[in-house]
Coordinates of C-alpha atoms and ligand atoms in Angstrom, one line a residue:
M3 CA 50.4 21.1 115.8
D4 CA 49.5 20.9 112.1
P5 CA 47.6 17.7 111.2
I6 CA 50.0 15.1 109.9
V7 CA 49.6 14.5 106.2
P8 CA 50.2 10.7 105.6
K9 CA 52.6 9.9 102.8
N10 CA 51.6 6.3 102.3
F11 CA 49.1 3.7 103.3
I12 CA 50.9 2.8 106.4
Q13 CA 50.9 6.3 107.7
Q14 CA 47.2 6.5 106.7
Q15 CA 46.6 3.4 108.8
I16 CA 48.3 5.0 111.8
V17 CA 46.3 8.2 111.4
D18 CA 43.1 6.0 111.4
D19 CA 44.3 4.0 114.4
L20 CA 45.0 7.2 116.3
A21 CA 41.6 8.7 115.4
A22 CA 40.0 5.5 116.7
G23 CA 41.9 5.9 119.9
K24 CA 43.8 2.6 119.6
N25 CA 46.8 1.7 121.8
D26 CA 46.3 4.8 124.0
K27 CA 47.3 6.8 121.0
R28 CA 50.8 5.5 121.1
V29 CA 52.9 4.9 118.0
H30 CA 55.7 2.4 118.5
T31 CA 57.5 0.6 115.7
R32 CA 60.6 -1.7 115.6
F33 CA 63.3 -2.6 113.2
P34 CA 64.0 -6.3 113.5
P35 CA 67.1 -7.4 111.6
E36 CA 68.4 -10.9 111.8
P37 CA 72.2 -10.6 112.6
N38 CA 73.2 -13.0 109.8
G39 CA 74.8 -10.5 107.5
Y40 CA 75.4 -6.8 106.9
L41 CA 72.5 -4.5 106.2
H42 CA 71.8 -3.5 102.6
I43 CA 70.0 -0.6 100.9
G44 CA 66.7 -2.6 101.2
H45 CA 67.1 -2.6 104.9
A46 CA 67.7 1.1 104.7
K47 CA 64.2 1.5 103.2
S48 CA 62.8 -0.4 106.2
I49 CA 64.8 1.6 108.7
C50 CA 63.7 4.9 107.2
L51 CA 60.1 3.7 107.2
N52 CA 60.1 2.4 110.8
F53 CA 62.1 5.2 112.4
G54 CA 60.8 7.9 110.1
T55 CA 57.2 7.0 110.6
A56 CA 57.4 6.8 114.4
K57 CA 59.2 10.1 114.5
L58 CA 56.5 11.7 112.3
F59 CA 53.9 10.8 114.9
G60 CA 56.1 11.5 117.9
G61 CA 56.4 7.8 118.6
K62 CA 59.3 5.4 119.3
T63 CA 61.2 2.8 117.5
N64 CA 63.0 -0.2 119.0
L65 CA 66.0 -1.9 117.5
R66 CA 65.4 -5.6 118.0
F67 CA 67.8 -8.3 116.9
D68 CA 65.9 -11.3 115.7
D69 CA 68.5 -13.8 116.8
T70 CA 66.6 -17.0 116.9
N71 CA 68.9 -19.0 114.6
P72 CA 72.4 -19.4 116.2
A73 CA 73.7 -21.3 113.2
K74 CA 74.1 -18.2 111.1
E75 CA 74.4 -15.4 113.5
E76 CA 77.4 -13.5 114.8
T77 CA 78.3 -10.6 117.0
E78 CA 80.2 -9.0 114.1
Y79 CA 76.9 -8.6 112.3
V80 CA 75.2 -7.2 115.5
D81 CA 77.9 -4.5 115.7
S82 CA 77.8 -3.6 112.1
I83 CA 74.0 -3.3 112.1
M84 CA 74.1 -0.9 115.1
E85 CA 76.8 1.2 113.4
D86 CA 74.8 1.4 110.1
V87 CA 71.5 2.4 111.8
K88 CA 73.2 5.1 113.7
W89 CA 75.1 6.3 110.6
L90 CA 71.8 6.6 108.7
G91 CA 70.8 9.1 111.4
F92 CA 68.4 7.1 113.6
D93 CA 68.4 6.5 117.3
W94 CA 66.8 3.7 119.3
E95 CA 67.8 5.4 122.5
D96 CA 67.7 2.9 125.4
R97 CA 65.4 0.5 123.4
L98 CA 67.9 -2.2 122.2
Y99 CA 66.4 -5.7 122.4
Y100 CA 67.2 -9.2 121.3
A101 CA 64.6 -11.9 120.6
S102 CA 67.0 -14.0 122.7
D103 CA 66.1 -11.9 125.8
Y104 CA 62.7 -13.6 125.6
F105 CA 63.9 -17.2 125.4
D106 CA 62.7 -18.0 128.9
K107 CA 59.4 -16.4 128.5
L108 CA 58.9 -18.0 125.1
Y109 CA 59.7 -21.4 126.7
D110 CA 57.1 -20.8 129.4
F111 CA 54.5 -19.8 126.9
A112 CA 55.2 -22.9 124.9
V113 CA 54.7 -25.0 128.0
E114 CA 51.4 -23.2 128.5
L115 CA 50.2 -24.1 125.0
I116 CA 51.3 -27.7 125.5
N117 CA 49.3 -27.9 128.8
R118 CA 46.3 -26.5 127.0
G119 CA 46.6 -29.2 124.3
K120 CA 47.5 -26.6 121.7
A121 CA 51.0 -27.8 121.0
Y122 CA 52.6 -31.2 120.5
I123 CA 55.8 -33.0 119.8
D124 CA 56.3 -34.5 116.4
F125 CA 59.0 -37.2 115.9
Q126 CA 58.6 -37.3 112.1
S127 CA 61.3 -36.1 109.8
Q128 CA 61.1 -32.7 108.1
E129 CA 60.3 -34.4 104.8
V130 CA 57.4 -36.3 106.2
I131 CA 56.1 -33.2 107.9
S132 CA 56.2 -31.2 104.8
E133 CA 54.7 -34.0 102.7
Q134 CA 51.8 -34.3 105.2
R135 CA 51.1 -30.5 105.0
G136 CA 49.3 -31.2 101.8
T137 CA 48.7 -28.5 99.2
P138 CA 46.5 -25.4 99.3
T139 CA 43.7 -27.4 97.6
R140 CA 44.3 -30.7 99.4
P141 CA 44.0 -30.9 103.2
G142 CA 47.0 -32.1 105.2
T143 CA 47.4 -35.4 107.1
E144 CA 47.4 -35.3 110.9
S145 CA 50.6 -36.4 112.6
P146 CA 50.3 -39.6 114.6
T147 CA 51.3 -37.8 117.8
R148 CA 48.9 -34.8 117.2
N149 CA 46.5 -35.9 119.9
S150 CA 49.0 -37.3 122.4
A151 CA 48.4 -36.2 126.0
P152 CA 49.8 -32.9 127.3
E153 CA 51.8 -34.7 130.1
I154 CA 53.7 -36.7 127.5
N155 CA 54.4 -33.7 125.3
L156 CA 55.5 -31.7 128.2
R157 CA 57.9 -34.4 129.4
I158 CA 59.5 -34.7 126.0
F159 CA 59.7 -31.0 125.5
E160 CA 61.6 -30.7 128.8
D161 CA 63.9 -33.5 127.7
M162 CA 64.4 -31.6 124.4
K163 CA 65.5 -28.6 126.4
L164 CA 67.8 -30.7 128.5
G165 CA 69.6 -31.9 125.4
K166 CA 68.4 -35.5 125.6
Y167 CA 67.5 -35.5 121.9
N168 CA 69.6 -34.8 118.8
E169 CA 69.1 -32.3 116.1
G170 CA 66.2 -33.5 113.8
D171 CA 64.8 -36.0 116.3
C172 CA 61.7 -34.0 117.0
V173 CA 60.1 -30.6 116.9
L174 CA 57.3 -28.8 118.8
R175 CA 54.3 -27.9 116.6
A176 CA 51.4 -25.7 117.3
K177 CA 48.1 -27.5 116.9
I178 CA 46.0 -25.3 114.7
D179 CA 44.2 -26.6 111.6
M180 CA 45.6 -29.2 109.2
S181 CA 43.0 -28.3 106.6
S182 CA 43.3 -24.5 106.7
P183 CA 43.5 -22.9 103.3
N184 CA 46.4 -21.0 104.8
M185 CA 49.3 -23.4 104.8
H186 CA 51.0 -21.5 107.6
L187 CA 48.2 -22.5 109.9
R188 CA 48.7 -26.3 109.3
D189 CA 50.4 -27.0 112.6
P190 CA 53.5 -24.8 112.1
L191 CA 56.8 -25.5 113.9
M192 CA 57.4 -23.6 117.1
Y193 CA 60.7 -25.1 118.3
R194 CA 63.5 -27.1 116.7
I195 CA 66.6 -28.6 118.2
L196 CA 69.9 -26.8 117.3
K197 CA 73.0 -27.9 119.2
Q198 CA 74.8 -24.7 118.5
P199 CA 76.1 -22.1 120.9
H200 CA 74.2 -18.8 120.7
H201 CA 76.1 -15.5 120.4
R202 CA 74.3 -14.2 123.6
T203 CA 72.9 -17.2 125.5
G204 CA 75.9 -19.4 124.9
D205 CA 75.2 -23.1 125.7
K206 CA 72.1 -22.4 127.7
W207 CA 69.7 -23.5 125.0
C208 CA 69.7 -26.3 122.5
I209 CA 66.1 -25.6 121.4
Y210 CA 65.3 -22.4 119.6
P211 CA 61.9 -20.8 118.8
M212 CA 60.8 -20.2 115.2
Y213 CA 60.4 -16.7 113.9
D214 CA 56.6 -16.8 113.5
Y215 CA 56.2 -17.7 117.1
A216 CA 58.9 -15.4 118.6
H217 CA 58.2 -12.3 116.6
G218 CA 54.6 -11.5 117.5
Q219 CA 55.3 -12.2 121.2
S220 CA 58.4 -10.0 121.1
D221 CA 56.3 -7.3 119.5
F222 CA 53.6 -7.7 122.2
W223 CA 56.0 -7.6 125.1
E224 CA 57.7 -4.4 123.8
G225 CA 54.4 -2.7 123.3
I226 CA 54.8 -2.4 119.5
T227 CA 51.7 -0.9 117.9
H228 CA 52.6 -1.2 114.2
S229 CA 54.7 -4.2 113.2
I230 CA 55.9 -3.2 109.7
C231 CA 57.3 -6.0 107.5
T232 CA 57.8 -7.0 103.9
L233 CA 55.1 -8.5 101.8
E234 CA 56.2 -12.1 102.0
F235 CA 54.9 -12.1 105.6
E236 CA 51.4 -11.2 104.6
V237 CA 50.5 -14.9 104.5
H238 CA 52.0 -15.4 107.9
R239 CA 49.8 -12.7 109.5
P240 CA 47.0 -15.1 110.6
L241 CA 49.6 -17.1 112.4
Y242 CA 51.2 -14.0 114.0
D243 CA 47.7 -13.1 115.2
W244 CA 46.9 -16.6 116.3
F245 CA 49.9 -16.8 118.7
V246 CA 49.2 -13.4 120.2
D247 CA 45.5 -14.2 120.6
E248 CA 46.2 -17.6 122.2
L249 CA 48.8 -16.3 124.6
Q250 CA 48.0 -12.7 125.5
E251 CA 45.1 -11.6 127.5
T252 CA 44.8 -7.8 127.2
D253 CA 43.0 -6.0 124.5
Y254 CA 46.1 -4.4 123.1
R255 CA 47.3 -6.1 119.9
P256 CA 50.3 -5.2 117.7
R257 CA 49.2 -4.8 114.1
Q258 CA 51.3 -6.3 111.4
I259 CA 51.3 -4.3 108.2
E260 CA 53.2 -5.3 105.0
F261 CA 54.8 -3.3 102.3
S262 CA 56.8 -4.3 99.2
R263 CA 60.5 -4.8 99.5
L264 CA 63.0 -2.7 97.6
N265 CA 64.8 -4.3 94.6
I266 CA 67.4 -2.4 92.6
T267 CA 68.6 -3.0 89.1
S268 CA 72.1 -4.5 88.4
T269 CA 72.6 -5.9 91.9
V270 CA 71.5 -8.6 94.2
M271 CA 70.0 -8.0 97.6
S272 CA 69.6 -11.3 99.4
K273 CA 72.0 -11.6 102.3
R274 CA 72.8 -15.2 101.3
K275 CA 74.1 -14.0 97.9
L276 CA 75.9 -11.0 99.3
L277 CA 77.6 -13.4 101.7
Q278 CA 78.6 -15.6 98.8
L279 CA 80.1 -12.6 97.0
V280 CA 82.2 -11.9 100.0
K281 CA 83.2 -15.5 101.0
E282 CA 84.1 -16.5 97.5
G283 CA 86.2 -13.3 96.9
Y284 CA 84.2 -11.7 94.1
V285 CA 84.4 -8.5 96.1
K286 CA 86.9 -7.5 98.7
D287 CA 84.6 -7.5 101.7
W288 CA 81.1 -6.5 102.9
D289 CA 82.1 -2.8 102.5
D290 CA 83.5 -3.1 99.0
P291 CA 82.2 0.0 97.3
R292 CA 80.4 -2.1 94.7
M293 CA 78.2 -3.8 97.2
P294 CA 74.6 -2.6 97.9
T295 CA 75.4 -2.9 101.6
I296 CA 75.1 0.3 103.7
C297 CA 78.8 0.0 104.7
G298 CA 79.6 -0.4 101.0
L299 CA 77.6 2.6 100.0
R300 CA 79.2 4.6 102.8
R301 CA 82.7 3.6 101.6
R302 CA 81.7 4.5 98.1
G303 CA 80.9 8.0 99.2
Y304 CA 77.1 7.9 99.7
T305 CA 75.8 10.2 102.5
P306 CA 73.1 9.3 105.0
E307 CA 71.0 12.2 103.6
S308 CA 71.1 10.8 100.1
I309 CA 70.0 7.4 101.2
R310 CA 67.2 8.8 103.3
N311 CA 66.1 10.9 100.4
F312 CA 66.2 7.9 98.1
A313 CA 64.0 5.9 100.6
D314 CA 61.6 8.8 100.5
M315 CA 61.5 8.9 96.7
V316 CA 60.9 5.2 96.2
G317 CA 57.9 5.4 98.5
I318 CA 55.9 2.7 100.2
T319 CA 53.5 0.5 98.3
K320 CA 52.1 -3.0 98.3
V321 CA 53.3 -3.6 94.7
D322 CA 56.6 -5.4 94.1
G323 CA 58.8 -3.7 91.6
V324 CA 62.4 -2.9 90.7
T325 CA 63.9 0.5 91.2
D326 CA 66.5 1.7 88.7
V327 CA 69.8 2.2 90.4
A328 CA 70.0 5.5 88.5
L329 CA 67.5 6.9 91.0
L330 CA 70.0 6.2 93.9
E331 CA 72.7 7.8 91.8
F332 CA 70.5 10.8 91.2
C333 CA 70.1 11.2 94.9
I334 CA 73.8 11.2 95.7
R335 CA 74.6 13.6 92.9
E336 CA 72.0 16.0 94.1
D337 CA 73.3 15.9 97.7
L338 CA 77.0 16.2 96.7
N339 CA 76.4 18.9 94.2
K340 CA 75.3 21.1 97.2
K341 CA 78.0 19.9 99.6
A342 CA 81.2 18.7 97.8
Q343 CA 84.3 20.7 97.6
R344 CA 85.5 21.0 94.0
L345 CA 89.0 20.1 93.0
M346 CA 91.0 19.2 89.9
C347 CA 92.5 15.8 89.5
V348 CA 94.2 14.4 86.4
T349 CA 93.7 10.6 86.1
D350 CA 95.6 9.9 82.9
P351 CA 98.4 12.5 82.8
L352 CA 99.8 14.1 79.7
K353 CA 102.7 16.5 80.3
I354 CA 102.4 20.1 79.1
V355 CA 105.4 22.4 79.0
L356 CA 104.6 26.1 78.7
T357 CA 107.7 27.3 76.7
N358 CA 107.0 31.0 77.4
Y359 CA 106.4 30.6 81.1
P360 CA 109.3 31.4 83.5
E361 CA 111.2 28.5 85.1
D362 CA 110.8 28.1 88.8
T363 CA 107.9 30.4 89.1
V364 CA 104.8 29.1 90.9
E365 CA 101.8 31.3 90.6
E366 CA 98.6 30.8 92.6
V367 CA 95.3 31.1 90.8
D368 CA 91.9 31.5 92.5
A369 CA 89.5 28.6 92.2
V370 CA 85.9 28.4 93.4
N371 CA 85.3 25.8 96.0
N372 CA 81.6 25.2 95.2
P373 CA 79.6 27.3 92.7
E374 CA 76.4 26.1 94.4
D375 CA 77.5 27.5 97.8
E376 CA 79.4 30.8 97.9
S377 CA 80.0 30.5 101.6
M378 CA 82.5 27.7 100.8
G379 CA 84.8 30.4 99.4
K380 CA 87.8 30.1 97.2
R381 CA 91.2 28.3 97.2
K382 CA 94.6 28.8 95.6
V383 CA 95.7 26.4 93.0
P384 CA 99.4 26.4 92.0
F385 CA 100.2 27.0 88.4
S386 CA 103.6 26.6 86.8
K387 CA 105.6 25.9 83.6
V388 CA 105.0 22.1 83.7
L389 CA 101.4 20.9 84.0
Y390 CA 99.4 17.8 83.4
I391 CA 96.2 17.5 81.5
E392 CA 94.2 14.4 80.6
Q393 CA 95.4 12.3 77.7
E394 CA 91.9 12.2 76.3
D395 CA 91.7 16.0 76.2
F396 CA 94.3 16.0 73.3
M397 CA 94.1 14.6 69.8
E398 CA 96.9 14.9 67.3
E399 CA 94.5 14.6 64.4
P400 CA 91.2 15.9 65.8
S401 CA 87.9 14.7 64.4
S402 CA 85.5 17.5 63.3
K403 CA 83.6 17.3 66.6
F404 CA 86.7 17.4 68.8
Y405 CA 87.0 20.9 70.3
R406 CA 89.6 20.3 72.9
L407 CA 93.4 20.6 72.6
A408 CA 95.1 19.8 69.2
P409 CA 98.1 21.1 67.4
G410 CA 97.6 24.8 66.7
K411 CA 94.4 24.9 68.7
E412 CA 93.7 27.1 71.8
V413 CA 91.8 26.0 75.0
R414 CA 91.3 27.4 78.4
L415 CA 92.9 25.9 81.5
R416 CA 90.2 26.3 84.2
Y417 CA 90.8 29.3 86.5
A418 CA 94.1 30.0 84.8
Y419 CA 95.0 30.9 81.2
F420 CA 94.4 30.2 77.5
I421 CA 97.1 27.9 76.1
R422 CA 98.0 26.9 72.5
C423 CA 99.6 23.7 71.5
N424 CA 102.6 24.2 69.2
E425 CA 104.5 21.0 69.1
V426 CA 104.0 17.3 69.9
I427 CA 107.0 15.4 71.4
K428 CA 107.1 11.6 71.0
D429 CA 109.3 8.8 72.2
S430 CA 111.2 6.4 70.0
E431 CA 108.0 4.2 69.7
G432 CA 105.9 7.1 68.6
N433 CA 104.0 7.6 71.8
I434 CA 103.1 11.2 72.7
V435 CA 105.1 12.1 75.8
E436 CA 104.8 15.9 76.0
L437 CA 103.1 18.8 74.4
Q438 CA 104.9 22.1 74.0
C439 CA 102.5 24.9 74.4
T440 CA 102.5 28.7 75.0
Y441 CA 100.2 30.5 77.4
D442 CA 98.7 33.9 76.9
P443 CA 99.5 36.1 79.9
E444 CA 96.7 38.4 78.9
T445 CA 94.1 35.7 79.7
K446 CA 94.7 35.4 83.4
G447 CA 91.6 34.1 85.2
G448 CA 90.5 32.4 82.0
N449 CA 89.1 35.3 79.8
A450 CA 90.7 37.1 76.9
P451 CA 90.5 40.9 77.0
D452 CA 90.1 41.0 73.1
G453 CA 86.9 38.9 73.5
R454 CA 88.2 35.8 71.6
K455 CA 86.6 32.6 72.6
V456 CA 87.8 29.0 73.0
K457 CA 85.5 26.0 72.8
A458 CA 86.9 23.9 75.6
T459 CA 87.9 24.4 79.2
L460 CA 90.2 21.7 80.6
H461 CA 91.1 20.7 84.2
W462 CA 94.8 20.5 85.0
V463 CA 97.3 20.3 87.8
S464 CA 100.8 21.7 88.2
S465 CA 103.2 18.7 87.9
K466 CA 105.5 19.5 90.8
E467 CA 102.9 20.6 93.4
A468 CA 100.3 18.0 92.5
V469 CA 100.0 15.0 94.7
N470 CA 100.3 11.5 93.2
C471 CA 97.3 9.3 94.0
E472 CA 95.3 6.3 93.1
V473 CA 91.8 6.5 91.8
R474 CA 89.3 3.6 91.8
L475 CA 86.5 3.8 89.2
Y476 CA 83.5 1.6 89.8
D477 CA 80.9 0.3 87.4
R478 CA 77.8 -1.8 88.0
L479 CA 78.7 -5.1 89.8
F480 CA 76.5 -7.0 87.3
T481 CA 76.1 -6.6 83.6
D482 CA 72.5 -7.7 83.6
P483 CA 69.8 -5.4 85.1
D484 CA 68.3 -8.5 86.8
P485 CA 71.1 -10.9 87.6
D486 CA 68.8 -12.9 89.8
G487 CA 66.0 -13.3 87.3
H488 CA 67.4 -16.0 85.1
K489 CA 66.2 -19.5 85.6
E490 CA 69.0 -21.3 83.7
K491 CA 71.8 -19.0 84.8
D492 CA 73.4 -18.4 88.1
F493 CA 73.7 -14.7 89.1
L494 CA 77.5 -15.0 89.2
E495 CA 77.5 -15.5 85.5
F496 CA 76.5 -11.9 85.1
L497 CA 79.4 -10.4 87.3
N498 CA 80.9 -7.4 85.5
P499 CA 84.6 -8.1 84.9
E500 CA 85.1 -4.4 84.6
S501 CA 83.3 -3.3 87.8
L502 CA 86.6 -2.0 89.3
K503 CA 89.2 -0.1 87.4
T504 CA 92.2 1.1 89.3
L505 CA 94.1 4.1 88.0
G506 CA 97.4 4.1 89.8
N507 CA 99.1 7.2 88.5
C508 CA 96.8 10.2 89.0
Y509 CA 97.6 13.7 90.2
V510 CA 95.4 15.9 92.4
E511 CA 95.7 19.4 93.7
P512 CA 97.9 19.7 96.8
F513 CA 94.8 21.2 98.6
I514 CA 93.7 17.7 99.4
K515 CA 96.9 16.5 101.2
D516 CA 95.4 16.1 104.6
A517 CA 92.0 14.8 103.4
K518 CA 90.3 12.6 105.9
P519 CA 88.8 9.3 105.0
L520 CA 85.3 9.4 103.6
T521 CA 85.4 13.1 102.8
N522 CA 83.5 13.9 99.6
Y523 CA 84.8 15.9 96.7
Q524 CA 83.9 16.7 93.2
F525 CA 86.8 16.3 90.8
E526 CA 85.9 18.7 88.1
R527 CA 84.6 17.1 84.9
L528 CA 85.2 13.6 86.3
G529 CA 82.6 13.0 89.0
Y530 CA 82.2 12.8 92.7
F531 CA 84.9 11.1 94.7
N532 CA 85.7 10.4 98.3
V533 CA 88.8 9.4 100.2
D534 CA 89.0 5.7 100.7
P535 CA 89.9 4.4 104.2
D536 CA 92.9 2.7 102.5
S537 CA 94.2 6.2 101.8
K538 CA 97.6 7.1 103.4
P539 CA 99.4 10.5 103.4
E540 CA 102.1 8.9 101.2
K541 CA 99.5 7.4 98.8
L542 CA 96.1 9.0 98.7
V543 CA 93.3 6.7 97.4
F544 CA 90.0 7.9 96.0
N545 CA 86.8 6.2 95.1
R546 CA 84.6 7.5 92.4
T547 CA 81.1 7.6 94.0
V548 CA 79.3 8.5 90.8
S549 CA 80.0 10.3 87.5
L550 CA 78.7 13.8 87.1
K551 CA 75.9 12.8 84.7
D552 CA 74.0 9.6 84.2
N553 CA 75.9 8.0 81.3
S554 CA 74.2 4.6 81.5
K555 CA 71.5 5.5 78.9
K556 CA 74.0 6.4 76.2
Ligands
ATP5 P1 67.4 -10.8 103.1 O1 66.2 -11.3 102.3 O2 68.1 -9.8 102.3 O3 68.2 -11.9 103.6 P2 65.8 -10.5 105.4 O4 64.4 -10.1 105.2 O5 66.1 -11.9 105.8 O6 66.7 -10.0 104.2 P3 66.1 -9.3 108.0 O7 67.3 -9.1 108.7 O8 65.2 -10.3 108.5 O9 66.5 -9.6 106.5 O10 65.3 -8.0 107.7 C1 65.1 -7.0 108.7 C2 64.0 -6.1 108.2 O11 64.3 -5.5 107.0 C3 62.7 -6.9 108.0 O12 61.6 -6.2 108.5 C4 62.6 -7.0 106.5 O13 61.3 -7.1 106.1 C5 63.3 -5.7 106.1 N1 63.9 -5.9 104.7 C6 64.8 -6.8 104.3 N2 65.0 -6.7 103.0 C7 64.3 -5.6 102.6 C8 64.2 -5.0 101.3 N3 64.8 -5.4 100.2 N4 63.3 -3.9 101.2 C9 62.7 -3.5 102.3 N5 62.8 -4.0 103.5 C10 63.6 -5.1 103.7
MG6 MG1 64.4 -12.3 107.6

């Protein structure tokens, strides 16, 4: 096998660990979502990193639900997370775990720490406990019960488990160091009382372990070698190591490594804020195509390949930053350019009547399905006397830079003929309702034998054969590139009122009639689109995934 070329500092660390013979040369990672919301594009970065890195080294990746807080967790989220990880193209095989699988073991370990005088019950309120923690430069104050006897602590801990105390009455704390410069080591919480049923353990527990305690032990029990997480956990690492060192006896140690989280312009990424957008109805649901969630991106028309490629391009560093959403859009354009079937769709129809074309004749012209991929072949597009073009491709009094259709001007209809506009028909209010044009039968296929040129090629559909449909155009969900970054203003103040535009009277080539939900297309000149799950044979609905070019910098 060729030597593996590490692409980032984490892979370099693994190369070094393997060279040093650590962990019996195993590489084992995990993706540990908390099931309290749907996954977003930031999680996709973590998924690609964890699964992708393990795969690179011939290792394994576990999916582990970090379900230690029953107050906010639901089975709906568990199911959606599994669906999203699979859709992204990754497989945890038979290694699906839940932190809740370890509640018994974690309890036993807590008892062991109590017995060794390394954990104690504190009856003080949360406020007092945080007040007593001190500041990084001022040592904390010891709790009055810090040195109480293990037997007393144990009895109370058992009573906590039995439900004899109420939420907030007391907590279990690890006894570490109240003057440590690392605040996380100043006797952190291990257990709190939560009288909430758990989505997996039901009413069995009313005390739940804290993340910092549960996570390292779970990693240890699963044989994780590299526990990759985001930078905010860097300061927790000594605590992660402390618990493992106190409780585990073998030489093997999972190694926590941190990287910077993904942030993207013009959106928010925190699950709490995404939940708020859904619950308060600013978007339709978690899978609204404007959401940065994986299911939202899927519904919008993003492919797993484009997201994996994006994750690759943003790279892995230790420096926090913000990635321009334009990079994500670049990745989907690039993928769909290679894959998407081309079609013509008119979103704002203007009727064209070809006065010299025979009535009741329907001709079929050949159109290329994908110029990037000849193997996708050609299709037939019906052409007839009455057609639609886009309103904006016509100007009655064209400006000097307008090269498309105008009275007396000639343009090409893609794959078909040259047409010339002779007359503009208006209704009683002066609105243009129809253009009378003539076509040149000599220009079949779109070229004139006499070599004359036209300056514009328009997309079109045949009015009778085309299928009426709805098209949804999306714009950025927020008008500000950093909606979260304003101290005085709430992120909701930057919601873009024009983030969704629904065009209800569009016409698309009949080719698409049986299109399946989520299939990607390119509508020529308009962008990449896909079939929305709301689409029905009697009313097709399309989402615009992305425009053909990046227009944001105009
Ligand atoms: P949020 O802050 O959005 O609520 P979280 O960190 O609480 O997210 P978890 O479910 O705990 O969400 O995250 C699961 C994994 O995904 C963690 O390892 C976490 O570090 C990683 N992750 C979460 N958000 C991002 C992000 N924006 N970029 C990269 N990785 C992320
Ligand atoms: Mg978290």
